[in-house]
CSV table of C-alpha atoms in Angstrom, one decimal:
chain,number,residue,atom,x,y,z
A,1,ARG,CA,28.3,28.7,38.1
A,2,LYS,CA,29.1,28.4,41.8
A,3,GLU,CA,26.2,28.0,44.2
A,4,VAL,CA,27.2,31.1,46.2
A,5,GLU,CA,29.7,33.5,44.8
A,6,GLN,CA,31.5,36.5,46.5
A,7,ASP,CA,34.3,38.8,45.5
A,8,PRO,CA,37.2,37.7,47.8
A,9,GLY,CA,38.6,41.2,48.1
A,10,PRO,CA,40.4,42.5,50.0
A,11,PHE,CA,38.5,45.7,50.3
A,12,ASN,CA,40.8,48.2,51.9
A,13,VAL,CA,38.8,51.2,53.2
A,14,PRO,CA,39.5,54.2,55.5
A,15,GLU,CA,37.8,54.4,58.8
A,16,GLY,CA,34.4,56.1,58.5
A,17,ALA,CA,33.9,54.9,54.9
A,18,THR,CA,30.8,53.1,53.6
A,19,VAL,CA,31.5,49.8,52.0
A,20,ALA,CA,29.1,47.4,50.2
A,21,PHE,CA,29.5,43.7,49.4
A,22,ASN,CA,27.4,41.6,47.0
A,23,CYS,CA,26.8,37.9,46.9
A,24,THR,CA,25.2,36.0,44.1
A,25,TYR,CA,23.5,32.6,44.4
A,26,SER,CA,22.5,30.2,41.7
A,27,ASN,CA,19.5,28.3,43.1
A,28,SER,CA,16.5,30.5,42.4
A,29,ALA,CA,14.4,28.4,44.9
A,30,SER,CA,16.7,29.5,47.8
A,31,GLN,CA,14.7,30.8,50.7
A,32,SER,CA,16.9,32.0,53.5
A,33,PHE,CA,19.9,34.2,53.4
A,34,PHE,CA,22.4,35.3,56.0
A,35,TRP,CA,25.5,37.3,56.5
A,36,TYR,CA,28.2,36.0,58.8
A,37,ARG,CA,31.4,37.6,60.0
A,38,GLN,CA,34.5,35.5,60.5
A,39,ASP,CA,37.7,36.6,62.2
A,40,CYS,CA,40.9,34.9,61.4
A,41,ARG,CA,40.8,31.2,62.5
A,42,LYS,CA,37.6,31.8,64.4
A,43,GLU,CA,34.0,30.5,63.9
A,44,PRO,CA,31.5,32.3,61.7
A,45,LYS,CA,29.4,34.6,63.8
A,46,LEU,CA,25.9,35.4,62.6
A,47,LEU,CA,25.7,39.1,61.6
A,48,MET,CA,22.2,39.2,60.3
A,49,SER,CA,19.5,37.4,58.4
A,50,VAL,CA,18.4,38.9,55.1
A,51,TYR,CA,14.7,39.4,54.5
A,52,SER,CA,12.9,40.2,51.3
A,53,SER,CA,12.0,43.6,52.6
A,54,GLY,CA,15.6,44.4,53.6
A,55,ASN,CA,16.7,44.9,57.1
A,56,GLU,CA,18.9,47.2,59.1
A,57,ASP,CA,20.9,46.7,62.3
A,58,GLY,CA,22.7,49.8,63.4
A,59,ARG,CA,25.4,50.5,60.8
A,60,PHE,CA,24.6,47.4,58.9
A,61,THR,CA,22.0,47.0,56.1
A,62,ALA,CA,21.2,43.9,54.2
A,63,GLN,CA,19.1,43.6,51.1
A,64,LEU,CA,17.8,40.8,48.9
A,65,ASN,CA,17.2,41.0,45.2
A,66,ARG,CA,15.4,37.8,44.1
A,67,ALA,CA,15.1,38.8,40.5
A,68,SER,CA,18.8,39.1,40.1
A,69,GLN,CA,19.6,36.5,42.7
A,70,TYR,CA,21.9,38.5,44.9
A,71,ILE,CA,22.1,39.7,48.4
A,72,SER,CA,24.1,42.7,49.6
A,73,LEU,CA,25.6,44.0,52.9
A,74,LEU,CA,26.2,47.7,53.4
A,75,ILE,CA,28.4,48.9,56.3
A,76,ARG,CA,28.3,52.6,57.1
A,77,ASP,CA,30.8,54.5,59.2
A,78,SER,CA,33.4,51.6,59.1
A,79,LYS,CA,35.4,51.0,62.2
A,80,LEU,CA,38.7,49.3,62.6
A,81,SER,CA,36.9,46.5,64.5
A,82,ASP,CA,34.9,45.8,61.3
A,83,SER,CA,38.0,44.3,59.8
A,84,ALA,CA,37.1,40.6,59.1
A,85,THR,CA,35.9,38.3,56.4
A,86,TYR,CA,32.2,38.5,55.6
A,87,LEU,CA,30.6,35.3,54.6
A,88,CYS,CA,27.4,35.0,52.6
A,89,ALA,CA,25.3,31.9,53.4
A,90,VAL,CA,22.2,30.5,51.6
A,91,ASN,CA,19.7,28.0,52.8
A,92,PRO,CA,18.1,26.5,49.8
A,93,ARG,CA,14.9,25.3,51.4
A,94,ASN,CA,12.6,27.0,53.9
A,95,THR,CA,11.7,23.9,56.0
A,96,GLY,CA,12.3,25.0,59.5
A,97,GLY,CA,16.0,25.0,59.9
A,98,GLY,CA,16.8,21.4,59.1
A,99,ASN,CA,18.8,22.2,56.1
A,100,LYS,CA,22.4,23.0,55.2
A,101,LEU,CA,23.9,26.4,54.7
A,102,THR,CA,26.0,26.9,51.5
A,103,PHE,CA,28.7,29.5,52.1
A,104,GLY,CA,30.5,31.7,49.8
A,105,THR,CA,34.3,32.0,50.0
A,106,GLY,CA,33.9,35.3,51.9
A,107,THR,CA,34.9,38.9,51.2
A,108,GLN,CA,37.8,40.3,53.2
A,109,LEU,CA,37.5,43.8,54.6
A,110,LYS,CA,40.3,45.8,56.0
A,111,VAL,CA,39.5,49.1,57.6
A,112,GLU,CA,42.5,51.4,58.0
A,113,LEU,CA,43.3,54.6,59.9
B,1,GLU,CA,23.9,34.5,76.2
B,2,PRO,CA,23.8,30.7,75.4
B,3,GLU,CA,26.4,29.5,73.0
B,4,VAL,CA,27.6,26.3,71.3
B,5,THR,CA,30.7,24.8,72.9
B,6,GLN,CA,33.2,22.3,71.4
B,7,THR,CA,36.0,20.2,72.7
B,8,PRO,CA,38.8,19.8,72.2
B,9,SER,CA,39.9,23.1,70.7
B,10,HIS,CA,42.8,21.3,69.0
B,11,GLN,CA,43.3,17.6,68.2
B,12,VAL,CA,46.4,16.1,66.7
B,13,THR,CA,46.2,12.6,65.5
B,14,GLN,CA,48.1,10.1,63.3
B,15,MET,CA,46.8,9.0,60.0
B,16,GLY,CA,44.5,6.0,60.4
B,17,GLN,CA,43.5,6.8,63.9
B,18,GLU,CA,39.9,7.4,65.1
B,19,VAL,CA,38.9,10.8,66.5
B,20,ILE,CA,35.8,12.0,68.2
B,21,LEU,CA,34.9,15.6,68.2
B,22,ARG,CA,32.4,16.8,70.7
B,23,CYS,CA,29.9,19.6,70.7
B,24,VAL,CA,27.3,20.9,73.2
B,25,PRO,CA,24.6,22.7,71.2
B,26,ILE,CA,22.5,25.5,72.6
B,27,SER,CA,20.1,23.8,75.0
B,28,ASN,CA,16.7,24.5,73.4
B,29,HIS,CA,17.9,23.9,69.9
B,30,LEU,CA,16.6,21.0,67.9
B,31,TYR,CA,18.7,20.9,64.8
B,32,PHE,CA,22.5,20.2,64.8
B,33,TYR,CA,25.1,20.5,62.1
B,34,TRP,CA,28.7,19.8,61.4
B,35,TYR,CA,30.7,21.9,59.0
B,36,ARG,CA,34.4,21.9,58.1
B,37,GLN,CA,36.8,24.5,56.8
B,38,ILE,CA,40.1,23.6,55.3
B,39,LEU,CA,42.6,26.3,55.8
B,40,GLY,CA,42.1,29.1,53.3
B,41,GLN,CA,38.9,27.6,51.9
B,42,LYS,CA,35.3,28.1,52.4
B,43,VAL,CA,33.0,26.6,55.1
B,44,GLU,CA,31.6,23.3,53.8
B,45,PHE,CA,28.5,21.5,55.1
B,46,LEU,CA,29.0,17.9,56.3
B,47,VAL,CA,25.8,16.8,58.0
B,48,SER,CA,22.6,17.9,59.6
B,49,PHE,CA,20.8,16.0,62.4
B,50,TYR,CA,17.3,16.2,63.7
B,51,ASN,CA,15.2,14.0,65.9
B,52,ASN,CA,18.0,11.5,66.4
B,53,GLU,CA,18.7,10.9,62.8
B,54,ILE,CA,20.7,12.4,59.9
B,55,SER,CA,18.4,14.7,57.9
B,56,GLU,CA,21.0,15.5,55.2
B,57,LYS,CA,24.6,14.8,54.4
B,58,SER,CA,27.1,16.0,51.9
B,59,GLU,CA,29.4,14.0,49.6
B,60,ILE,CA,32.2,14.6,52.0
B,61,PHE,CA,30.4,12.7,54.7
B,62,ASP,CA,31.3,9.2,53.6
B,63,ASP,CA,31.4,6.0,55.5
B,64,GLN,CA,34.4,7.1,57.6
B,65,PHE,CA,32.2,9.7,59.3
B,66,SER,CA,29.4,9.2,61.8
B,67,VAL,CA,27.4,11.4,64.1
B,68,GLU,CA,25.7,10.6,67.4
B,69,ARG,CA,23.7,12.3,70.1
B,70,PRO,CA,24.7,10.0,73.0
B,71,ASP,CA,22.7,11.9,75.6
B,72,GLY,CA,20.6,15.0,76.0
B,73,SER,CA,23.4,17.5,75.6
B,74,ASN,CA,26.3,16.2,73.5
B,75,PHE,CA,26.5,15.9,69.8
B,76,THR,CA,29.6,14.1,68.4
B,77,LEU,CA,31.3,13.6,65.1
B,78,LYS,CA,33.5,10.5,64.7
B,79,ILE,CA,36.1,10.0,62.0
B,80,ARG,CA,37.0,6.3,62.0
B,81,SER,CA,40.3,6.3,60.1
B,82,THR,CA,41.6,9.8,59.6
B,83,LYS,CA,43.4,10.8,56.4
B,84,LEU,CA,45.8,13.7,55.9
B,85,GLU,CA,43.1,15.5,53.9
B,86,ASP,CA,40.8,15.5,57.0
B,87,SER,CA,43.0,18.2,58.5
B,88,ALA,CA,40.6,21.1,58.9
B,89,MET,CA,38.7,23.2,61.3
B,90,TYR,CA,35.4,21.4,62.3
B,91,PHE,CA,32.5,23.6,63.4
B,92,CYS,CA,29.4,22.4,65.1
B,93,ALA,CA,26.3,24.6,64.7
B,94,SER,CA,22.8,24.4,66.1
B,95,SER,CA,19.4,26.0,65.2
B,96,ASN,CA,16.0,26.0,66.9
B,97,GLY,CA,14.1,25.7,63.6
B,98,GLY,CA,10.6,26.9,63.8
B,99,SER,CA,10.3,30.5,62.5
B,100,SER,CA,14.0,31.0,62.9
B,101,TYR,CA,16.5,29.3,60.6
B,102,GLU,CA,19.5,30.9,62.0
B,103,GLN,CA,22.4,28.7,62.8
B,104,TYR,CA,24.9,29.5,65.6
B,105,PHE,CA,28.4,28.1,65.4
B,106,GLY,CA,30.7,26.8,68.0
B,107,PRO,CA,34.4,27.9,68.3
B,108,GLY,CA,35.6,24.9,66.3
B,109,THR,CA,38.0,22.0,66.7
B,110,ARG,CA,41.2,22.3,64.8
B,111,LEU,CA,42.1,18.7,63.6
B,112,THR,CA,45.6,18.1,62.5
B,113,VAL,CA,46.3,14.7,60.9
B,114,THR,CA,50.0,13.8,60.6
């Protein structure tokens, strides 16, 4: 099983739609989870951290399910500018930021008129 | 808003040559990282650096690679003898550790080995 797994997509959705991505991770001891956005040939940009209680930032909601070892990202009211690749990243140990991130391959989102 | 910067944006080199990729992390950050992304593939961890030493490295980070923080602001990645398969986008990232484990990435250096 891959350490971090995502459906590569693409997810083609109309503007205004709600879309959800899941990401599964294999290491049950993983402590920190993140969603990044990556535009073509650009750097990953931190979208949001994922907390056990779930968190929301505007149209974006992230949730963590430790029992099933997955995190999710929900985007409401999709906009054309949301078109990008969404990367799931997992930090296996919670020791103050000195540890690597393991990334998934990313899920491509295309928002269409 | 503070950001990570990297130079050069694109480096072309011949196989066997040495390259140095440079990064300026966010100024109050303590943890520094290098990642690479081969075209069409996922972002892969290379090395993490804290308190002037490597804290973790991946299998990719072999003896051909080294990192250094030569002064208070720069963080460099050196590849001693480049191979064709080193062609990739190299990203530097930094984190302030503590209660926040979030890593912020620079714009990357595209390395092309011919």
